[in-house]
Tab-separated table of C-alpha atoms and ligand atoms in Angstrom:
chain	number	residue	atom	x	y	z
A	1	UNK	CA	4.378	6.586	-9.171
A	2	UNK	CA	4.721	9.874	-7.277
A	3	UNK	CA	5.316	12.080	-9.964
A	4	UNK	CA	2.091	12.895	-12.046
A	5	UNK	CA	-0.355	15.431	-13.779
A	6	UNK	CA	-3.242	15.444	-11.696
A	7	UNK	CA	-6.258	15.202	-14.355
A	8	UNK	CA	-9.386	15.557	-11.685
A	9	UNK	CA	-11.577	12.852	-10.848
A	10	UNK	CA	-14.428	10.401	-12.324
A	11	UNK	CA	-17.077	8.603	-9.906
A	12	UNK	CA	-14.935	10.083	-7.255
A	13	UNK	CA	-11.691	8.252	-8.281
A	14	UNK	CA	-9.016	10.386	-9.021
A	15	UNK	CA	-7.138	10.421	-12.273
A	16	UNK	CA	-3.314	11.197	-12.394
A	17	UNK	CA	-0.998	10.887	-15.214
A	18	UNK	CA	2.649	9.556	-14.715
A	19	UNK	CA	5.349	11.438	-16.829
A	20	UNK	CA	6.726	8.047	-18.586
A	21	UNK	CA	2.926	7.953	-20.353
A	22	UNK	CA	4.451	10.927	-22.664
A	23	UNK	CA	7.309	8.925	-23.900
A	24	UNK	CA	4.356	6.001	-25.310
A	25	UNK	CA	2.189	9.026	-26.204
A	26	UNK	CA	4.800	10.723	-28.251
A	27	UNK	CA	5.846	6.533	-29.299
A	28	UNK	CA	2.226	6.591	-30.689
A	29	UNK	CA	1.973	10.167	-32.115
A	30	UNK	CA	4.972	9.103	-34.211
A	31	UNK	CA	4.184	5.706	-35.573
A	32	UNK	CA	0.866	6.407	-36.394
A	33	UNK	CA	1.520	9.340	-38.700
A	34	UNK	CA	3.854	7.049	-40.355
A	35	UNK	CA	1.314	4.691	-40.740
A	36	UNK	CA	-0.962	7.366	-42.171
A	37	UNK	CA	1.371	8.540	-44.035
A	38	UNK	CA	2.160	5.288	-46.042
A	39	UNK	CA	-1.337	4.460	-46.639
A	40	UNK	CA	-2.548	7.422	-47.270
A	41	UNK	CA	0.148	9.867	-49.259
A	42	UNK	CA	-2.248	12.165	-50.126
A	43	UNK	CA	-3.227	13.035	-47.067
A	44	UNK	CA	-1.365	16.624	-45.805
A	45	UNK	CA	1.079	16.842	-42.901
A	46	UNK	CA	-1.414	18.709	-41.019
A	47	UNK	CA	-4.407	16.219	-41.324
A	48	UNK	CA	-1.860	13.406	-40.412
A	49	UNK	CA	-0.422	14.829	-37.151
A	50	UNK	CA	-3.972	16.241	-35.882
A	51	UNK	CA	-5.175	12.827	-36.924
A	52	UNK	CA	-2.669	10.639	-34.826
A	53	UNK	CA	-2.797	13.382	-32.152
A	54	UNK	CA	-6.505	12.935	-31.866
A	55	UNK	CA	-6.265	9.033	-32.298
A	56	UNK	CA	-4.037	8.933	-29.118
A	57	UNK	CA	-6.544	11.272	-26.897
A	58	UNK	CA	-9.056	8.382	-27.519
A	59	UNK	CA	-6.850	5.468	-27.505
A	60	UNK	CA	-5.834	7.272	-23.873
A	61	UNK	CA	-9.744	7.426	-22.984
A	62	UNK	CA	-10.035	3.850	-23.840
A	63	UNK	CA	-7.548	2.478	-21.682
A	64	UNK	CA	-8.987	4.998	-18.393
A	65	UNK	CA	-12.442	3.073	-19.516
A	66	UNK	CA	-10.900	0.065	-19.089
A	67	UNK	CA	-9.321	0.984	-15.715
A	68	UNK	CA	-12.563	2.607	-14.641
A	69	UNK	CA	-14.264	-0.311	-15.089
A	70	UNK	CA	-11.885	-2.266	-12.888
A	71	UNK	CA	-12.136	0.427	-10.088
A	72	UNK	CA	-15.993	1.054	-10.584
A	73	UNK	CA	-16.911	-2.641	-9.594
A	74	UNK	CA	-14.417	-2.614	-6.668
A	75	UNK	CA	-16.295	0.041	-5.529
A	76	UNK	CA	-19.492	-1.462	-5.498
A	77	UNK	CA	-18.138	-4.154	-3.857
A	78	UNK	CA	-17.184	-1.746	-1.359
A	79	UNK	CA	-13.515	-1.384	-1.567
A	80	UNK	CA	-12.209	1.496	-1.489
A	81	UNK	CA	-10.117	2.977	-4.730
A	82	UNK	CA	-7.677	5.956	-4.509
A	83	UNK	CA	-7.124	6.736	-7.850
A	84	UNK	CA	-6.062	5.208	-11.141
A	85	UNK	CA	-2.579	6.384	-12.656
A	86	UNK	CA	-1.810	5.929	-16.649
A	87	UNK	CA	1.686	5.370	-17.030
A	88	UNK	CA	4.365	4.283	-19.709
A	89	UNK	CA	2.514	0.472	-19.605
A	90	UNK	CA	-0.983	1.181	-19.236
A	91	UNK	CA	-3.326	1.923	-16.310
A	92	UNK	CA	-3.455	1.153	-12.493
A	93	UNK	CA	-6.039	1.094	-10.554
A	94	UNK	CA	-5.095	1.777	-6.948
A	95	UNK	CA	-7.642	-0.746	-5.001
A	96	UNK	CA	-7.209	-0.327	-1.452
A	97	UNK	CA	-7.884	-3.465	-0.474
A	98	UNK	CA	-7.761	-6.849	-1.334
A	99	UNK	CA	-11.361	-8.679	-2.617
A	100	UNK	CA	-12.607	-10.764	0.304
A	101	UNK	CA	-14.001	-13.417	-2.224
A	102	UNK	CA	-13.085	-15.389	-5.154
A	103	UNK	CA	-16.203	-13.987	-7.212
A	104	UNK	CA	-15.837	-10.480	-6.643
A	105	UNK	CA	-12.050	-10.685	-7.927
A	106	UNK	CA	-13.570	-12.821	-11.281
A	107	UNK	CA	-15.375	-9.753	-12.092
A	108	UNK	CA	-13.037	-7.061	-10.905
A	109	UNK	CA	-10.462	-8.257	-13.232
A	110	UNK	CA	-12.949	-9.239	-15.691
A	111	UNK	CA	-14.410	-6.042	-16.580
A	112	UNK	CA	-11.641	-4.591	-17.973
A	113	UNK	CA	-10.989	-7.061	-20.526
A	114	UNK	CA	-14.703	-6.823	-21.638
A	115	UNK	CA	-14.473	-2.850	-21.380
A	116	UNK	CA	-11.457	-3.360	-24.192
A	117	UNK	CA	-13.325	-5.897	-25.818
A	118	UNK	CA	-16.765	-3.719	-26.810
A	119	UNK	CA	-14.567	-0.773	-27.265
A	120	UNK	CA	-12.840	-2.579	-29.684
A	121	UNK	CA	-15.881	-4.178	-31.492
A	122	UNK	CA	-17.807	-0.909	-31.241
A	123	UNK	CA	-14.923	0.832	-33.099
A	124	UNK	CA	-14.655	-2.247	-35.618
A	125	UNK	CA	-18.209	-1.835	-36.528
A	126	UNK	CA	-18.090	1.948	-37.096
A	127	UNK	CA	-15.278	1.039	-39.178
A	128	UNK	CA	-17.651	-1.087	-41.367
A	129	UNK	CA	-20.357	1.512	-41.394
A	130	UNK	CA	-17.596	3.781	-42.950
A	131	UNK	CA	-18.127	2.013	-46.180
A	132	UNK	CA	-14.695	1.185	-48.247
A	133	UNK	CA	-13.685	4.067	-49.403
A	134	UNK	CA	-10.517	5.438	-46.992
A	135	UNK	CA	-11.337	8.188	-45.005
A	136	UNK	CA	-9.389	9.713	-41.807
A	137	UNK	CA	-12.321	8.610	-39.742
A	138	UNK	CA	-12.404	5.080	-40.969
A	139	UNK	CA	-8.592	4.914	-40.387
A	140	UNK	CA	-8.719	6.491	-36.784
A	141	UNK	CA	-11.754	3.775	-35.658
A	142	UNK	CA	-9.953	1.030	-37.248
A	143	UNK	CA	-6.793	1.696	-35.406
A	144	UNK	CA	-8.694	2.207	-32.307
A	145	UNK	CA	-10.575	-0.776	-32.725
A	146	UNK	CA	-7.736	-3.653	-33.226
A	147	UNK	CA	-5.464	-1.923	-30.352
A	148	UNK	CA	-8.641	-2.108	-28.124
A	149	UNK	CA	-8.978	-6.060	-29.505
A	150	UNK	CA	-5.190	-6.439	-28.487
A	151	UNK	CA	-5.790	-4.562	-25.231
A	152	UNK	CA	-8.342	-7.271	-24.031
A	153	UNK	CA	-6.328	-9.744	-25.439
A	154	UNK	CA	-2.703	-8.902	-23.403
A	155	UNK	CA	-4.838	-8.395	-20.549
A	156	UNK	CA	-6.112	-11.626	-20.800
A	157	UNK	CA	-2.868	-13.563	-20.866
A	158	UNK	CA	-3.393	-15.521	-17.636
A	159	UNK	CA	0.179	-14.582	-15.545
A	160	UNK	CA	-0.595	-12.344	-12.180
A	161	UNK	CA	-0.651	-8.981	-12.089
A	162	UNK	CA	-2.219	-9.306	-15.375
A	163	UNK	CA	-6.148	-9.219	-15.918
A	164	UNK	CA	-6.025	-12.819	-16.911
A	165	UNK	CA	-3.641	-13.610	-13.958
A	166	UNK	CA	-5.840	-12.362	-11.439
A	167	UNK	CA	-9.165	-14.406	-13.546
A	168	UNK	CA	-6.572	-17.325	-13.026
A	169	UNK	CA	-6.176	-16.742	-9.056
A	170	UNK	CA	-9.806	-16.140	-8.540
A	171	UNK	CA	-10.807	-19.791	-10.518
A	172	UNK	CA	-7.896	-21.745	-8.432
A	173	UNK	CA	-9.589	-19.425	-5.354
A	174	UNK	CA	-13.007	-20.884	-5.977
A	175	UNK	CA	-11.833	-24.270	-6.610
A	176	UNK	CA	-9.485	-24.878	-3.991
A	177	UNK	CA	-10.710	-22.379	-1.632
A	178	UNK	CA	-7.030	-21.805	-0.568
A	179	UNK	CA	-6.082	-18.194	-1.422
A	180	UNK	CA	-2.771	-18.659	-0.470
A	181	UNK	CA	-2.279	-21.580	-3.051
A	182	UNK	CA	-4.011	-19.617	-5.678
A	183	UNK	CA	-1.860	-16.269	-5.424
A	184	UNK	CA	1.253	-18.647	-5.459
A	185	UNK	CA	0.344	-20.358	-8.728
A	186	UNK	CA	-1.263	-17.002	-10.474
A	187	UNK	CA	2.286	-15.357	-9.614
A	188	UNK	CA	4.361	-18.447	-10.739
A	189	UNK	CA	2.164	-18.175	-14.051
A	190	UNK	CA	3.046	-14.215	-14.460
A	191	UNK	CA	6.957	-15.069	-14.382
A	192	UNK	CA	6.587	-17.757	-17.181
A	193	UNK	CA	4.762	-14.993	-19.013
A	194	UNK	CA	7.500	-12.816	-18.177
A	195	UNK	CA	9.837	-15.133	-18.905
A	196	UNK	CA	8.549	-16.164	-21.955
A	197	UNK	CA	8.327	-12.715	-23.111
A	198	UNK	CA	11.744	-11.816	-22.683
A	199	UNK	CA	12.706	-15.195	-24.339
A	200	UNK	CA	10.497	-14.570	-27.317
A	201	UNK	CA	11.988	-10.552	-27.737
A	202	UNK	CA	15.235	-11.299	-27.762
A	203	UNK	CA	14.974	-13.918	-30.182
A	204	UNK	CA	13.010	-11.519	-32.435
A	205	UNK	CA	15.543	-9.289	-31.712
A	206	UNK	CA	18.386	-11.379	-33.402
A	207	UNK	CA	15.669	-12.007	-35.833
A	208	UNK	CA	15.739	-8.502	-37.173
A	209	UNK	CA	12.866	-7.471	-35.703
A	210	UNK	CA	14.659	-4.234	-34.233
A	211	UNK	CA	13.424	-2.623	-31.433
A	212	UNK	CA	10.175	-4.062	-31.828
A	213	UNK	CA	11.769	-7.165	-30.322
A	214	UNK	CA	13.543	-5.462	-27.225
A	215	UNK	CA	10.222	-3.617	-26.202
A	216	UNK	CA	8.921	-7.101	-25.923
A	217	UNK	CA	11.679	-8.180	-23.509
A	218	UNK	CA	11.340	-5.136	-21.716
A	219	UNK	CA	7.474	-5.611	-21.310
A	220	UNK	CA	8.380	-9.512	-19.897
A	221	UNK	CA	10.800	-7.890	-17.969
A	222	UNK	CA	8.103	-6.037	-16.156
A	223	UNK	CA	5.902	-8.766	-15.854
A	224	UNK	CA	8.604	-11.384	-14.144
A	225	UNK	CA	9.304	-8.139	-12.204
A	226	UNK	CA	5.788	-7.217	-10.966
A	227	UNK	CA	4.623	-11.180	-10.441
A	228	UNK	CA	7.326	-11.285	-7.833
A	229	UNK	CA	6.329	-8.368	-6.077
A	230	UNK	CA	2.744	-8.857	-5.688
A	231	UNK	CA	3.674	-12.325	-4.520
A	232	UNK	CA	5.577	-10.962	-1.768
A	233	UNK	CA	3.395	-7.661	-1.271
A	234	UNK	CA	0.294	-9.777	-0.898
A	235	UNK	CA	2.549	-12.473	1.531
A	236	UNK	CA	3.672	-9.231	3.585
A	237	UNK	CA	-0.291	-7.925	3.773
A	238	UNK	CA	-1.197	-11.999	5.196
A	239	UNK	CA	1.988	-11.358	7.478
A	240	UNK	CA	1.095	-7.849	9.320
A	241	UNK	CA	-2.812	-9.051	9.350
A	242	UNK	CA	-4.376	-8.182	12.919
A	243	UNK	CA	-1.246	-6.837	14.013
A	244	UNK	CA	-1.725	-3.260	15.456
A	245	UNK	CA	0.685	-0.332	15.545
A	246	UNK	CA	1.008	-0.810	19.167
A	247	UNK	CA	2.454	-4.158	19.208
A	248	UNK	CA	5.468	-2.988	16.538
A	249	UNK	CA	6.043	0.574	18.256
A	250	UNK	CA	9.286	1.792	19.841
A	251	UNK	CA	8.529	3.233	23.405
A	252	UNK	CA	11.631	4.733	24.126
A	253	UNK	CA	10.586	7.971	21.698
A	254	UNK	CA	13.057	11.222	22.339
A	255	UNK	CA	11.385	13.935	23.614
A	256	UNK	CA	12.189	17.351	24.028
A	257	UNK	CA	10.827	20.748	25.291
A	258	UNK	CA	9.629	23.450	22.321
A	259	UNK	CA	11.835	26.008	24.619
A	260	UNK	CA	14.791	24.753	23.793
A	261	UNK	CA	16.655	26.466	21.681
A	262	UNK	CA	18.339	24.962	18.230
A	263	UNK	CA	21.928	25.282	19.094
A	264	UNK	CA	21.925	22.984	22.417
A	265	UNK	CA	19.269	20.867	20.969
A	266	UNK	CA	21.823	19.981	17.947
A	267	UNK	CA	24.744	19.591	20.343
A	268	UNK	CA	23.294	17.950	23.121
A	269	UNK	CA	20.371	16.229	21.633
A	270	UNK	CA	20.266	15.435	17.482
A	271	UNK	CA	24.237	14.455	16.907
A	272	UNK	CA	25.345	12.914	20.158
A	273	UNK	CA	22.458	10.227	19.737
A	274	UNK	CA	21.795	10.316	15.767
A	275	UNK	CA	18.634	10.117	15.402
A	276	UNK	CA	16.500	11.921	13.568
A	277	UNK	CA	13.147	12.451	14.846
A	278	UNK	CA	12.038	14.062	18.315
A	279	UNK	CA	8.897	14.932	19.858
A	280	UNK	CA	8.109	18.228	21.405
A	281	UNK	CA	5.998	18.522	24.429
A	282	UNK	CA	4.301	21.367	25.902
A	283	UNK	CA	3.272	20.934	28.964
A	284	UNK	CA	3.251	17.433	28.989
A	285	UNK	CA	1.050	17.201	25.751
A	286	UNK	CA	2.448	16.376	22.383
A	287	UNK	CA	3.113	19.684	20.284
A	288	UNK	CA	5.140	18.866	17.508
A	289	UNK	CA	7.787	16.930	15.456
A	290	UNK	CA	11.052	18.122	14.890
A	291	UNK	CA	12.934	16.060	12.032
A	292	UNK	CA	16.773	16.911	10.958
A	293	UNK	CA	14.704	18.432	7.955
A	294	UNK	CA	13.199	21.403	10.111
A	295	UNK	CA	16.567	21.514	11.386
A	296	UNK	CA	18.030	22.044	7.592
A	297	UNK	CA	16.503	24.911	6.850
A	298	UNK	CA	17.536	27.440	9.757
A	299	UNK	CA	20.624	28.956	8.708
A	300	UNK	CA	23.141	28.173	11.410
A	301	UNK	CA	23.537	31.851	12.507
A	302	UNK	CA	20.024	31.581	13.570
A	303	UNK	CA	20.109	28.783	15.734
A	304	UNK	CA	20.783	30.453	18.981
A	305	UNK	CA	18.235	32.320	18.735
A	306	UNK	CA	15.640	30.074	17.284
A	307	UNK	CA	13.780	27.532	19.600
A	308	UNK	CA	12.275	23.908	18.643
A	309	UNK	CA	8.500	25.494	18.719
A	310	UNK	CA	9.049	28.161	15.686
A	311	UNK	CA	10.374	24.919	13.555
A	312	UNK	CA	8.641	22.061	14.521
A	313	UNK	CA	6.019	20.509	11.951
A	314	UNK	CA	2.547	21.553	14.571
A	315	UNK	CA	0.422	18.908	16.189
A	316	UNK	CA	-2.164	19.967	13.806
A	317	UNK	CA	0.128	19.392	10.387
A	318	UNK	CA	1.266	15.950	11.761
A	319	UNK	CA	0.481	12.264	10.356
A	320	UNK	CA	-0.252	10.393	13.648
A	321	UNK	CA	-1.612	7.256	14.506
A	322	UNK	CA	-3.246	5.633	17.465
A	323	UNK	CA	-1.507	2.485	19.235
A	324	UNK	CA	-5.275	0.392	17.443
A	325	UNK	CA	-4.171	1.309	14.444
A	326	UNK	CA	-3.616	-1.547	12.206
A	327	UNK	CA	-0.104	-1.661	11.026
A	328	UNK	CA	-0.818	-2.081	6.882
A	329	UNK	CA	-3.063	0.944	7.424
A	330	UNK	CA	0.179	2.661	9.196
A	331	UNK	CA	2.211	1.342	6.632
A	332	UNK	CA	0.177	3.248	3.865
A	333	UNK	CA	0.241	6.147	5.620
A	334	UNK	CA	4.248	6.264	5.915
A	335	UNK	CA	4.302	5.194	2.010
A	336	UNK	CA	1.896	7.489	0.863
A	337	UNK	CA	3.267	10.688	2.414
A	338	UNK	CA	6.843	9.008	1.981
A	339	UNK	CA	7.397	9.549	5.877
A	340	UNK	CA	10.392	7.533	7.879
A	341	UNK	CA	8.859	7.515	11.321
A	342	UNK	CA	4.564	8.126	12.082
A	343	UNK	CA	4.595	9.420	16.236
A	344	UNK	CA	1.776	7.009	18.167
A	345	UNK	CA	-0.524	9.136	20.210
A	346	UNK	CA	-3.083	8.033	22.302
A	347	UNK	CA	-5.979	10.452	23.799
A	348	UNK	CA	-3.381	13.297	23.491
A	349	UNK	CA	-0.398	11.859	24.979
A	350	UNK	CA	2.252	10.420	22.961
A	351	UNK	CA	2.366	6.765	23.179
A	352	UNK	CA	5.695	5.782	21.021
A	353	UNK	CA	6.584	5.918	17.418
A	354	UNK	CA	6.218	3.676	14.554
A	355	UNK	CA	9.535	3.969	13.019
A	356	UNK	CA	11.020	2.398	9.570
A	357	UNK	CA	14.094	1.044	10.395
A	358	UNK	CA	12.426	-0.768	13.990
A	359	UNK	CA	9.937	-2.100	12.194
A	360	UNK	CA	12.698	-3.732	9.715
A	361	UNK	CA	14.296	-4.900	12.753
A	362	UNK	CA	11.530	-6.744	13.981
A	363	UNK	CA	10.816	-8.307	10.599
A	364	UNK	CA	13.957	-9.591	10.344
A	365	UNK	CA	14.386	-10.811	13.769
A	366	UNK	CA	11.032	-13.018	12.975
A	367	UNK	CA	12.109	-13.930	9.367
A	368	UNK	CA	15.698	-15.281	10.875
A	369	UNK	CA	13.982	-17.158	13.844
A	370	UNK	CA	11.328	-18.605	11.219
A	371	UNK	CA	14.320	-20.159	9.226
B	401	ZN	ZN1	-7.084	-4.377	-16.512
């Protein structure tokens, strides 16, 4: 989801649009001036396009609604939301963390259904207003009204990460009071949707239905898809609770002075022991980071006479963490600046680094000597 328009922000959420949402806007651009177009002929090629053009913008405002309502409760409930992102299949709302209570996930994931819901009857009832007699108005709320309907009603299908999956986990939640239980089953439901899909669009596929049928599968596919990775997102985040960057940290960190100077630091330093990352200290202090992508872009003629301090990434650039650092907070960190290794300081001195490939070390140490 890295790659996106930036559209500003609402309530203090930021907005961001994901390049794939072109393909469905252009999807809907098309099909809908077709539509237009057969049920109105006499309409001009100009009305049509600015018509379906226009009729996207607001079906597009009606799904951030829908996502802003989702995002606007979990921030009353105080947790925290970094933005929503539109993309190919809808909205996200990035939630930071997970609701502490089965009632305040019912109505997280319940607003956004509703949001679709009024939309759609709002729209449905303008439509009405508009009297019988076609007009490009009538058609635009009409459109806008039963996608809106079908909006709430997708969203309500009851398989996790859907709306209606997470309703589903937050009623087992509050029955059983065993979260656990109640992410399993909501997941389990969400790959029978998926599954189910994908059964039912390939059949309509071999029906005749055309692509209609495929996009179908393809949506199921990403449904059995994303069920299975919140399951085992949401099993990681129970893992890693109360676990601390200090307890997962390497100690044994490479360090090396910001006099040195690139050529002996690449022969004596970055190739004889492969790896990649190295602090540099300053009289005693933590300075810097030097990563073999400094190192990339100093022409090799200029390495004798460049030295680690003119490359390295300053103190006051770097992503650090302390050693009470929780690790999932860490682990957003390295995820959301895409970084391989995070150095630990503590009061100024480094401490040890929180590196990718340790920490996948350690999980599968445990995972083998859990089995
Ligand atoms: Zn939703």
């Amino acid at each position: 989801m890295r790659s996106q328009i930036n559209l500003g922000s609402v309530f203090g959420i930021k907005i961001g649009l994901h390049y794939s949402w072109f393909i469905i806007a252009f999807l809907i651009v098309f099909s809908l001036s077709a539509q237009f177009h057969a049920s109105n002929p006499e309409w001009g090629d100009g009305l049509i396009l600015t018509l379906a053009v226009l009729t996207a913008i607001l079906f597009f405002i009606s799904l951030l609604l829908h996502e802003l309502a989702h995002s606007v409760v979990a921030k009353s409930r105080g947790l925290p939301v970094r933005e929503i992102t539109l993309f190919a299949l809808g909205g996200v709302s990035q939630i930071e963390k997970e609701p502490t209570t089965a009632k305040m996930e019912f109505w997280m994931a319940f607003v956004g259904p509703l949001t679709s819901a009024v939309i759609g009857l709002v729209c449905l009832a303008l439509s009405r207003l508009a009297g019988e007699a076609s007009s490009p108005a009538k058609a635009m709320v009409t459109w806008l009204g039963y996608i809106n309907l079908a909006l709430a009603g997708f969203n309500l299908i009851p398989g996790y990460p859907l709306d209606g999956g997470r309703i589903l986990r937050a009623l087992i939640w509050w029955k059983t009071g065993d979260v656990e239980r109640s992410t399993r089953m909501a997941s389990r439901a969400g790959q029978a949707v998926g599954l189910i899909f994908i059964a039912f669009g390939i059949l309509q596929f071999f029906g005749g239905a055309g692509i209609g049928g495929l996009w179908i599968a393809f949506i199921g596919w990403f449904l059995l898809q994303a069920a299975g990775e919140s399951y085992l997102q949401m099993s990681l985040k129970r893992a890693i609770e109360g676990v601390t960057v200090g307890n997962v940290m390497t100690l044994d960190c490479p360090t090396v002075d910001g006099n040195l100077n690139l050529q002996h630091f690449v022969e004596e330093q970055l190739l004889p022991t492969g790896r990649r990352c190295f602090v540099v200290l300053e009289n005693g202090a933590v300075a810097g980071l030097v990563t073999l992508h400094e190192v990339k872009h100093v022409p090799r003629a200029r390495w004798p006479f460049t030295t680690l301090h003119d490359i390295m990434l300053p103190r006051e650039q770097m992503h650090t963490v302390t050693p009470e650092t929780p690790l999932l907070n860490a682990l957003e960190v390295m995820s959301r600046h895409d970084l391989n290794q995070l150095p630990v300081v503590s009061e100024g001195h480094l401490a040890g680094v929180l590196s990718r490939a340790h920490l996948l070390g350690i999980l599968k140490n445990r995972a083998e000597l859990q089995a």
